[in-house]
XYZ file of C-alpha atoms in Angstrom:
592
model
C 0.000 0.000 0.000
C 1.594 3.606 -0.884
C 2.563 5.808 1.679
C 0.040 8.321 2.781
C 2.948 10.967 1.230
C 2.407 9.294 -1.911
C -1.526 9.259 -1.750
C -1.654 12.997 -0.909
C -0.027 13.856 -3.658
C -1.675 12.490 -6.218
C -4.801 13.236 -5.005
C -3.849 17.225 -4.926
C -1.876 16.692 -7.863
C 1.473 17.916 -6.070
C 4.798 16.787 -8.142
C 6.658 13.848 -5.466
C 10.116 15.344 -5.183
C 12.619 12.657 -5.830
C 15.033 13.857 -3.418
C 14.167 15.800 -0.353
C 15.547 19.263 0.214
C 14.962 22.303 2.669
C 12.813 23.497 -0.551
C 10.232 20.492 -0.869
C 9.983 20.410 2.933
C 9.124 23.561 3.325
C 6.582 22.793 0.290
C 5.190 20.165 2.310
C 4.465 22.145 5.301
C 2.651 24.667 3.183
C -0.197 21.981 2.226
C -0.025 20.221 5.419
C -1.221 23.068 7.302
C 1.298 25.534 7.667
C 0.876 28.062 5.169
C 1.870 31.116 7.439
C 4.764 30.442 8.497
C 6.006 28.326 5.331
C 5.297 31.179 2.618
C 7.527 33.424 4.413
C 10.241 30.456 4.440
C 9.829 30.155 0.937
C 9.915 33.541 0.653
C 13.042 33.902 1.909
C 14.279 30.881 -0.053
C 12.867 32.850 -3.328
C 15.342 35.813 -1.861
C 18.025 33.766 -0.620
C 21.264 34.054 -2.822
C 22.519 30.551 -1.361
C 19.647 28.474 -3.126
C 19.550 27.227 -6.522
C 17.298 28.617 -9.299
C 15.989 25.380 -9.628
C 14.961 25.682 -5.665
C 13.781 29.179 -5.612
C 11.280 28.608 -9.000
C 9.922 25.970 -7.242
C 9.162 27.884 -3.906
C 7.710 30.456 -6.309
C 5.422 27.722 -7.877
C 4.643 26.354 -4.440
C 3.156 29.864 -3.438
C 1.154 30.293 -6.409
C -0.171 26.620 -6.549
C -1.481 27.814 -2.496
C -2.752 31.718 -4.087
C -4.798 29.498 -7.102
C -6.242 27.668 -4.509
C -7.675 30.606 -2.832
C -9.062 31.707 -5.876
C -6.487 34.723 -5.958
C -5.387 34.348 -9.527
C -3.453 38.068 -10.273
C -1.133 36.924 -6.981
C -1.055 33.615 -8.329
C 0.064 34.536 -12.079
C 2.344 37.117 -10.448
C 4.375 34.367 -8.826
C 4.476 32.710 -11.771
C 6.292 35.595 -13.395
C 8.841 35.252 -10.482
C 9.641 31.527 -10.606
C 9.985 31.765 -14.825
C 12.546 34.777 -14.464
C 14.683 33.089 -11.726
C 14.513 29.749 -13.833
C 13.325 30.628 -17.451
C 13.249 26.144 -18.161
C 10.495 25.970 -15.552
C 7.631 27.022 -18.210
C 8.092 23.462 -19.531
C 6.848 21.476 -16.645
C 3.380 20.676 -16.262
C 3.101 21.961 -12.706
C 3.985 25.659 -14.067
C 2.268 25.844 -17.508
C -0.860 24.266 -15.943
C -1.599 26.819 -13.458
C -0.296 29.304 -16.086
C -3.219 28.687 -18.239
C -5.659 28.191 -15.373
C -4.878 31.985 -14.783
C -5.208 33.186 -18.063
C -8.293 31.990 -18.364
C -9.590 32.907 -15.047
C -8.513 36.415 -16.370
C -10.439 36.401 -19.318
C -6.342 36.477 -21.362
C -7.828 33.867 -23.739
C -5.743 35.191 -27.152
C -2.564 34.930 -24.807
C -3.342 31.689 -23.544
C -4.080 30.732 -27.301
C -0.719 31.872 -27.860
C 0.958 30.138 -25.032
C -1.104 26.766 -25.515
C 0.623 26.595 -29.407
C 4.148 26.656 -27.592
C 3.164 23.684 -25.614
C 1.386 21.961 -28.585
C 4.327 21.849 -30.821
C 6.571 20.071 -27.787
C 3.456 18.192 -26.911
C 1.033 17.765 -29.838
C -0.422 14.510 -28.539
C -1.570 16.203 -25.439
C -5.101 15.943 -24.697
C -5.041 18.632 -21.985
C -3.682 20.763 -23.974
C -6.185 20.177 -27.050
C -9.012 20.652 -24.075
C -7.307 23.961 -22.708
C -7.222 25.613 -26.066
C -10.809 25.043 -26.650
C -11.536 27.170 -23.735
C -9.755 30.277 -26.225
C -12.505 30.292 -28.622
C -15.155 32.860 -27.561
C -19.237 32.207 -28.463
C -19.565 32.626 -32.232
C -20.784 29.750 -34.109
C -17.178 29.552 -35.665
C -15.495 29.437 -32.378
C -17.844 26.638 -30.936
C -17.395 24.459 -34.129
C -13.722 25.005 -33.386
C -13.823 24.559 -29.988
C -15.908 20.794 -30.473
C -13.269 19.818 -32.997
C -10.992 20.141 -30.619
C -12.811 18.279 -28.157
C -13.664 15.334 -30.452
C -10.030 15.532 -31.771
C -9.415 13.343 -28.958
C -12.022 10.902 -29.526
C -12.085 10.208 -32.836
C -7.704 9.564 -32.232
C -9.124 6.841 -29.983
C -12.119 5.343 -31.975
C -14.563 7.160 -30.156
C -17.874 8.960 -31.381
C -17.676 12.656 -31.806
C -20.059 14.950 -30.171
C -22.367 17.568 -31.596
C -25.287 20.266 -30.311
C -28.283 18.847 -29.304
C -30.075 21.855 -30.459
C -27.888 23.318 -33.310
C -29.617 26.996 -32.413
C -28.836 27.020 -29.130
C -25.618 28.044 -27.364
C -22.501 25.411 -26.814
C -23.430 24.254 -22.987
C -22.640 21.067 -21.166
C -27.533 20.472 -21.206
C -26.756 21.138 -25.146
C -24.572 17.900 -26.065
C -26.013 15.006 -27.932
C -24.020 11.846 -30.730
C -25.215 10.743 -33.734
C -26.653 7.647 -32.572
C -24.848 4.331 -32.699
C -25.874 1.253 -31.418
C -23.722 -1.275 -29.810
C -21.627 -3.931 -31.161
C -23.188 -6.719 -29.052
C -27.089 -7.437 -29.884
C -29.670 -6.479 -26.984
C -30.592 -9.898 -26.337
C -27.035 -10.530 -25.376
C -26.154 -7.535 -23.164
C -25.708 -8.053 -19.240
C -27.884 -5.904 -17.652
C -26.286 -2.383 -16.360
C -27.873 -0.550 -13.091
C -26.654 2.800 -12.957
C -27.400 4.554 -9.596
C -27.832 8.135 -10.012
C -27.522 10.166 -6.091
C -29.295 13.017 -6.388
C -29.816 16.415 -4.087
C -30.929 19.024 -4.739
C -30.422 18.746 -8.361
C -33.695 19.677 -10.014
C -31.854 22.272 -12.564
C -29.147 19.699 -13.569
C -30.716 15.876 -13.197
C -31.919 16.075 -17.219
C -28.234 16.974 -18.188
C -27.308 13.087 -16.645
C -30.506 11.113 -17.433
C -30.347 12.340 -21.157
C -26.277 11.370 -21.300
C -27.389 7.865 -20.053
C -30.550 7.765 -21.996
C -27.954 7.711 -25.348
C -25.568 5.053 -24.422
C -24.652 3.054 -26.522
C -25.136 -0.188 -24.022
C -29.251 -0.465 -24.080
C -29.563 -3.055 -21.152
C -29.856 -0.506 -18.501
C -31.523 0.064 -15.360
C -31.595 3.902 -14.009
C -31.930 3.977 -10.367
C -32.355 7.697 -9.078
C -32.327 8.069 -5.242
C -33.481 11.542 -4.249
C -31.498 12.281 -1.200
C -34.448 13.808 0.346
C -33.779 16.856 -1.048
C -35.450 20.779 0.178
C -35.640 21.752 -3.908
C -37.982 19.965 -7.012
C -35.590 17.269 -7.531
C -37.705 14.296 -6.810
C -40.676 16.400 -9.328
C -38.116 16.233 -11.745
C -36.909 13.016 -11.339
C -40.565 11.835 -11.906
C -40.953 13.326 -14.405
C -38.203 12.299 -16.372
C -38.685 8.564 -15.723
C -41.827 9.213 -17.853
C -39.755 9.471 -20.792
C -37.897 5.702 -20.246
C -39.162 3.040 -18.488
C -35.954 1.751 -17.385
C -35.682 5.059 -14.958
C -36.352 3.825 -11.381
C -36.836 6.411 -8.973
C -36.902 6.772 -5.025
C -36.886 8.851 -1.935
C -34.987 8.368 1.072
C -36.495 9.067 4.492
C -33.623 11.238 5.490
C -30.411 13.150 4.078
C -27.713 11.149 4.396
C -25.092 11.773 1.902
C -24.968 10.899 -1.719
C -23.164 7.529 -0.403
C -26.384 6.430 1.994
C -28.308 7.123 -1.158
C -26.018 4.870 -3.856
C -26.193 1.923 -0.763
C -30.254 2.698 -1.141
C -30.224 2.349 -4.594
C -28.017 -1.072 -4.572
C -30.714 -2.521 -2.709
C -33.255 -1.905 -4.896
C -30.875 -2.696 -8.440
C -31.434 -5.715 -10.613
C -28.335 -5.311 -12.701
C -25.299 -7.945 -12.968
C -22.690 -4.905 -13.098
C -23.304 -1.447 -10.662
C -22.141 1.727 -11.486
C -22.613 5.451 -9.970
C -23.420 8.640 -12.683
C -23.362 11.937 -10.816
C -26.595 14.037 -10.832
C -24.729 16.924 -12.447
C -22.512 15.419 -14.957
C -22.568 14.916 -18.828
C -21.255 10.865 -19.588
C -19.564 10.289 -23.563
C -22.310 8.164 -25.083
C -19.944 5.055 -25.153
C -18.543 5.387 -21.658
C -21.245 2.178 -20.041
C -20.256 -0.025 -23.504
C -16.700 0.457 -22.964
C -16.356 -0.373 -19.187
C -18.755 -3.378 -19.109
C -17.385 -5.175 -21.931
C -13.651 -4.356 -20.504
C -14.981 -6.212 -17.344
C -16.449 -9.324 -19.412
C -13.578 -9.556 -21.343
C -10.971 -9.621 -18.713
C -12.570 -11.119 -15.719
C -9.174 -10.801 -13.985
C -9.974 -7.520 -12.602
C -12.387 -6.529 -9.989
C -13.549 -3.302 -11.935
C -12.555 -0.114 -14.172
C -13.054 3.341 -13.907
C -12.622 6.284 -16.589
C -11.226 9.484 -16.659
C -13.352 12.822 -16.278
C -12.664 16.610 -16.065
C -14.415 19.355 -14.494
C -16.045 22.618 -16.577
C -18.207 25.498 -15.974
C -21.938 25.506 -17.573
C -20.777 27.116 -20.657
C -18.601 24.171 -21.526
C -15.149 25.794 -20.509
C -13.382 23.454 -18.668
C -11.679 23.522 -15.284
C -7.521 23.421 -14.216
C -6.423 24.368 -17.794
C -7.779 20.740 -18.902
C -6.455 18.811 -16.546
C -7.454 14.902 -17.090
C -8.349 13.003 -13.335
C -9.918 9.760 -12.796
C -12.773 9.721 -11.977
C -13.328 7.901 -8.839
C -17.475 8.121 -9.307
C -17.388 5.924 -12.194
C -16.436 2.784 -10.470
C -18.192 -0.229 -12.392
C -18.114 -3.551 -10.853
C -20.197 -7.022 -10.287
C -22.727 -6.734 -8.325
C -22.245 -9.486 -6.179
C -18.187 -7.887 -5.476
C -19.946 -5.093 -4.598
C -22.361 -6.687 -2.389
C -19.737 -8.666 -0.652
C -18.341 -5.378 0.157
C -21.207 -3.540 1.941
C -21.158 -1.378 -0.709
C -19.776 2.258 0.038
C -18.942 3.629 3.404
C -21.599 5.679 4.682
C -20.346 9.138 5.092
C -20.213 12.257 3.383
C -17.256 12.676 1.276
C -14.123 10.632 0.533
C -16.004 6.912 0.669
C -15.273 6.850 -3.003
C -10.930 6.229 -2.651
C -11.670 4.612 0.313
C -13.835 1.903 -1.980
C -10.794 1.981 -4.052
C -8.717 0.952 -1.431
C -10.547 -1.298 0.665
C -10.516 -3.220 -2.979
C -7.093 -2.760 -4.173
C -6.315 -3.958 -0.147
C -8.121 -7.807 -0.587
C -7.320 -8.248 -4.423
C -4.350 -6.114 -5.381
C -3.349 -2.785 -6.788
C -3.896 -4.110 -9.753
C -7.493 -5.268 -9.168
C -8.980 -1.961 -10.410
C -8.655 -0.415 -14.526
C -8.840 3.292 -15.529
C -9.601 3.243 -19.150
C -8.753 5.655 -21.349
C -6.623 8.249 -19.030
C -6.092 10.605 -21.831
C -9.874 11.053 -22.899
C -12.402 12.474 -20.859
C -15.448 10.301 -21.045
C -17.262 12.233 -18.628
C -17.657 16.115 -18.259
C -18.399 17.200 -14.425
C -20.072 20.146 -13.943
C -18.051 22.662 -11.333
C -20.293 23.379 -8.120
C -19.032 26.250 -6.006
C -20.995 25.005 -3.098
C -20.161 21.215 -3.109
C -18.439 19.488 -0.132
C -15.047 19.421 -2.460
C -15.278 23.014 -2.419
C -16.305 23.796 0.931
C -13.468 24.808 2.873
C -13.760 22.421 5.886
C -14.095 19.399 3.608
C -12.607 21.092 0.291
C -9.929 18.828 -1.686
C -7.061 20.187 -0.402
C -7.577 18.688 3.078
C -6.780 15.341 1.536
C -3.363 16.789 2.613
C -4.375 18.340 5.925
C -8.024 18.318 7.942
C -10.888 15.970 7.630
C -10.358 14.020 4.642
C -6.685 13.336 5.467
C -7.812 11.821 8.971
C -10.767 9.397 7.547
C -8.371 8.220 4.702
C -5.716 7.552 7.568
C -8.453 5.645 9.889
C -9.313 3.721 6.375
C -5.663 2.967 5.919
C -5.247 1.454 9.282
C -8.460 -0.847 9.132
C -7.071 -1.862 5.395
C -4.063 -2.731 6.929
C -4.755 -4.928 10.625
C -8.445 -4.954 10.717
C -10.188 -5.655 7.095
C -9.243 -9.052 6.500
C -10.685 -10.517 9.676
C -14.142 -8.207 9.137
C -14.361 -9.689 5.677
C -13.695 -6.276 4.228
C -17.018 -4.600 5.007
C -17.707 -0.978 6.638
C -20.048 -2.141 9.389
C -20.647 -5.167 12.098
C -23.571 -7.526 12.239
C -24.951 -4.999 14.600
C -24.417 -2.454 11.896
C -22.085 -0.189 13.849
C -19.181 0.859 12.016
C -16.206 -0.822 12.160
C -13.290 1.816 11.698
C -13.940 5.704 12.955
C -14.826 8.450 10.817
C -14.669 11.765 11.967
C -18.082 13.518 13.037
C -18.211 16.157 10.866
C -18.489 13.528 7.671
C -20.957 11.316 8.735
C -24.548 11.419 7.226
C -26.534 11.821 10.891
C -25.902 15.570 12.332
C -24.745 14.537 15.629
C -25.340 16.725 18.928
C -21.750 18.080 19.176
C -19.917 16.278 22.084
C -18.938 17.746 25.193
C -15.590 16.417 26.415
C -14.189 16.700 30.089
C -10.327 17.146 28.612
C -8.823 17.780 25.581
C -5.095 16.921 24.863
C -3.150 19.032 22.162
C 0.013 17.317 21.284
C 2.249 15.558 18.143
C 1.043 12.460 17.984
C 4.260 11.598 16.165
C 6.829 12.601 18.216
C 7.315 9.801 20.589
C 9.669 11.833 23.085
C 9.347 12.727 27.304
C 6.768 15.506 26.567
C 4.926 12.289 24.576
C 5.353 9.720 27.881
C 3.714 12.774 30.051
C 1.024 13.229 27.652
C 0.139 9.512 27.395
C 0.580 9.183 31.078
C -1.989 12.168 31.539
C -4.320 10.655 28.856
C -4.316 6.763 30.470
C -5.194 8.700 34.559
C -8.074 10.673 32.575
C -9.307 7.284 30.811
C -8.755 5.223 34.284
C -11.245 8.618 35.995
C -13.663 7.465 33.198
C -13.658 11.263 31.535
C -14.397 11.566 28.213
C -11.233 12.709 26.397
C -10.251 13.812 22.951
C -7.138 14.877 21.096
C -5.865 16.873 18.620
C -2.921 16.215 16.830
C -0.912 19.421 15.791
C 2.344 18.830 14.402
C 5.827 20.169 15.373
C 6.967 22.818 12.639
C 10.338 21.016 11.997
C 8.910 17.286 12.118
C 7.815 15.610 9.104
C 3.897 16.546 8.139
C 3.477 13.478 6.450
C 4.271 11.058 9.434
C 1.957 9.105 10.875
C 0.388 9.114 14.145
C 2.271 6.967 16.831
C 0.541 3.080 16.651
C -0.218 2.954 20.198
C -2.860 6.327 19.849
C -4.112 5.088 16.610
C -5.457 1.988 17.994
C -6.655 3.908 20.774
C -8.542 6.212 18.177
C -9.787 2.950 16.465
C -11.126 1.344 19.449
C -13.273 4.667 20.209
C -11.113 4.804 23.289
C -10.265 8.566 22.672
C -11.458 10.358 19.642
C -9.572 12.711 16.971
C -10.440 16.072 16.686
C -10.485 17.164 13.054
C -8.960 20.774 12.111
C -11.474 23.322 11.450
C -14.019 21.310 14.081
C -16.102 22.529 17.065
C -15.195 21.093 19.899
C -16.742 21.580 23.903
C -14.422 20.926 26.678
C -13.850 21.827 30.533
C -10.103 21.571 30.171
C -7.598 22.043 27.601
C -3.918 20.839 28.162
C -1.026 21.168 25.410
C 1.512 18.362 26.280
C 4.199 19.699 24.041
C 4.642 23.925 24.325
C 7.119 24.069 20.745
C 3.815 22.861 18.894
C 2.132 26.344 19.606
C 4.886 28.353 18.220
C 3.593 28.358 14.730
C -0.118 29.084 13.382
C -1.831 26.370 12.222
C -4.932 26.446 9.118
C -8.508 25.711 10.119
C -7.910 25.367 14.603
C -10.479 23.819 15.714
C -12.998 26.257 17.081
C -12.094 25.447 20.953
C -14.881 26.503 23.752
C -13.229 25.705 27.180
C -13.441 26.897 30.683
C -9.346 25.907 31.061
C -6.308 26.130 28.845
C -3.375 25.133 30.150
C 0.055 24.711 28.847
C 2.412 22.225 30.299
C 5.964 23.380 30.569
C 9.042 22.055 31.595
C 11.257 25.166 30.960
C 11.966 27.821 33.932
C 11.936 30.835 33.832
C 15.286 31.359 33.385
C 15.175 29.193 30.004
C 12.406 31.370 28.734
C 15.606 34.153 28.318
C 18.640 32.491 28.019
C 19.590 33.443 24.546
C 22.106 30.532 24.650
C 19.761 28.251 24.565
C 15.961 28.931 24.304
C 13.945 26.157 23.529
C 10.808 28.266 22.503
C 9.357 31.958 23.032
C 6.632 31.472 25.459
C 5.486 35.513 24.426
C 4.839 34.095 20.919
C 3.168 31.018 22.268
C 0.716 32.997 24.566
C 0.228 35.141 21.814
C -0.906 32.504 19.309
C -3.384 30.736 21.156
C -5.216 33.863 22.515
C -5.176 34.844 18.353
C -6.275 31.673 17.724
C -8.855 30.409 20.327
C -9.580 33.597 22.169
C -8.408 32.416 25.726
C -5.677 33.387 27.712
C -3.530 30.212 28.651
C -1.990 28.903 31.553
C 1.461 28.197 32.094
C 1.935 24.688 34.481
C 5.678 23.929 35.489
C 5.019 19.728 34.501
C 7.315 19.346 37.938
């Protein structure tokens, strides 16, 4: 199983530095929840005369890959500038020239990203991304959008594919205006193996036709269209209604409660008929050959478990997301039934149960288990939703690296690795209680938040005296029967990546203690930081801490607080940061 370095990162799409140097460190601690302090490192590498070009470009790219995540695109493109005139060769790589045209585009520059997409094409004219980026040049003119789909289905017809048109040739290029000339599929009806595609659905009344109509036009006829309304507020089980009136092989149903789009796919596998299962998102646009390609890939080669295919994200008018940028799509797993069955199906929380399918798979038959088909051609087009959970800051993508979604992927990892095998590889007990933790704020009931008696701040990683205290403190609180949680902030100069010390994990997976998520509201009577150098540096999303008692545990005196020769950490800072942070004066405790 890869490292959780090596998931990360190509999750967020972050280049893995073969060798490790101040540079990439200090890259790491910007995504792993350290982006105060680290951009003024990297500043300072950026202005440092003693660092490479090589070294300083990168810190520059590394502070406008964090600006293009906060949507600030001028002081993202203006770093840019900076790492190509310290290290002109740096416009080549894919981690520059991507954001590059992400920034153009988000600035309207579309004649110079033309121009800079025709430079890449003649090093690269192969690349798919690129072909995708450039269509998002042309402007609305009937010229420019019969350019702009030749590009497109370029692509497709280089890989045997259908090419796609206007549904309505009057109306304007948008992602609820695609259509194919119809084909039908190689195999005859009578021989297909039936398909049931389960289609989640909230609050998606305005954008549920845009999926049905992709999946109405596949190619592969044996289908079954199960939509589960995630008891939405909105129209969207009036639309879905309506719509199965136009097919009968459109299923639709209700839940009795919002529960997250992965409740709702589990609904709709009970109710499925098919021999293969597969998921379509409510607000995405499928190629009309995507279903015919993946089952037949699975019948033909029974020695994997399933496929997936590739997809990128776009905006409503059909201009596409992250300068083209091909991902797979995780949403388009298509597997047996029964596999799936013998699986419990997905984990029932509210984001991330997708890659944690994926590896809960790959875990009992292989890495190899699982197929992406076609990575270079985008068989499905995602609509871009500013107010989904992958944008949402407490549960947005990037905390794959740092905050919720890193914490339930590590919890998955750890029941993958000493637990799954002996539970048969499912996500709950007979007694349908789940059998690894997830954190609160992800799963599909809205808890009563949970008041805790004492909350212990410390690195979790750092297995030193201040560690033995902490674990010493946490074992007298457990043995008082007080409800305790943690939260695990990391050292500055340790390793982000590492993982939390076995003995706590266990703890964490036996519901012993639970794991306080960044960014998460948490009630306690007494806060107690084990570890005072932890505090020194500003942390993203704190949790939002309401306590009668914060206390810091020290075992510095006085003295050491201003002894130049040797001070172990500024206690003024410290103090300073958590009253900035949490809005409560601590308390200094001499651990003696």
């Amino acid at each position: 199983m890869r490292s959780i370095k090596k998931i990360i990162r190509f999750l967020l799409n972050i280049p893995i530095s073969k060798q490790r140097t101040h540079t990439s460190v200090t890259i790491e601690k910007l995504f792993c929840g350290f982006s105060e302090q680290a951009i003024i490192d990297l500043e300072k590498i950026i202005h440092h005369s003693n660092y490479k070009p090589e070294h300083k470009a990168n810190a520059a790219c590394a502070i406008a890959r964090w600006n293009q995540i906060q949507e600030d695109f001028q002081r993202t493109y203006d770093y840019l500038i900076i790492a190509r005139n310290i290290y002109p060769k740096f416009i080549t790589k894919p981690e520059y020239y991507r954001i590059e045209l992400n920034c153009l585009f988000e600035m309207q520059k579309y004649d110079e990203a033309r121009i800079r997409i025709d430079q890449l094409l003649k090093a690269n004219p192969h690349s798919s991304a690129l072909k995708i980026a450039k269509s998002n040049t042309f402007g609305d003119s009937s010229s420019s959008e019969t350019e702009k789909l030749n590009l497109v289905n370029q692509i497709y017809v280089d890989h045997g594919l259908m090419t796609i048109e206007k549904l309505v040739a009057e109306q304007p290029l948008q992602l609820d205006n695609l259509s194919s000339p119809i084909t039908h599929c190689s195999i005859p009806t009578n021989q297909e193996a039936k398909l049931s595609v389960i289609i989640p659905a909230y609050s998606a009344a305005t954008t549920l036709h845009i999926a049905v109509r992709s999946l109405i036009n596949q190619t592969w006829k044996n289908l079954e269209i199960i939509i589960v309304d995630d008891y939405s507020p909105d129209e969207t089980l009036k639309s879905a209604q309506k719509i199965a009136e136009q097919d009968p092989r459109i299923k639709v149903y209700q839940t009795q409660k919002n529960g997250g789009s992965y409740a709702a796919r589990n609904y709709g596998l009970q109710h499925s008929s098919g021999e293969f299962i597969t998921v379509h998102d409510a607000d995405d646009w499928s190629h009309p050959q995507k279903l015919e390609l993946q089952i037949k890939h699975l019948i033909e080669n029974p020695n994997f478990v399933a496929n997936c295919s590739t997809w990128i994200r776009c905006k409503p008018n059909l201009e596409f997301c992250h300068a083209g940028q091909l991902n797979r799509n995780y949403s388009s797993l298509m597997l047996r039934k029964k596999t799936l069955l013998e699986f419990q199906g997905w984990d029932e929380v509210r984001i991330g149960a997708d890659a944690e399918l994926f590896r809960r798979i790959r875990a009992r038959f292989g890495n190899d288990s699982i197929h992406q088909l076609l990575v270079n051609v985008p068989l499905s087009f995602a609509l871009r939703s500013p107010n989904s959970l992958t944008q949402n800051s407490a549960t947005h993508i990037r905390t794959y690296s740092y905050g919720v979604r890193r914490i339930y992927q590590e919890a998955s990892i750890h029941y993958c690795m000493f637990f799954a095998k002996q539970n048969q590889w499912k996500t709950k007990t007979p007694e349908m209680k789940r059998v690894f933790p997830a954190p609160k704020m992800i799963l599909p009931d809205l808890h009563e938040t949970t008041h805790y008696d004492l909350l212990l701040i410390m690195d979790y990683c750092l297995k030193d005296e201040s560690y033995q205290s902490t674990l010493n403190n946490l074992k007298e609180a457990l043995n008082a029967k007080l409800r305790v949680a943690i939260f695990d902030w990391r050292r500055y100069d340790q390793n982000p990546y590492a993982s939390i010390l076995l003995e706590i994990r266990q703890m964490i997976h036996d519901g012993v203690i639970d794991l306080i998520c960044p960014g998460e509201e948490v009630f306690a009577t007494r806060v107690m930081v084990g570890h005072a150098p932890i505090l020194e540096y500003a942390i993203d999303l704190p949790p939002k801490i309401h306590c009668e008692f914060f206390a810091i545990l020290t075992n510095q005196t006085t003295g050491d607080f201003h002894d130049k020769k040797d001070i172990k950490y500024d206690p003024v800072r410290i103090s300073d940061n958590v009253e900035r942070l949490f809005n409560i004066k601590p308390t200094w405790i001499h651990q003696s």
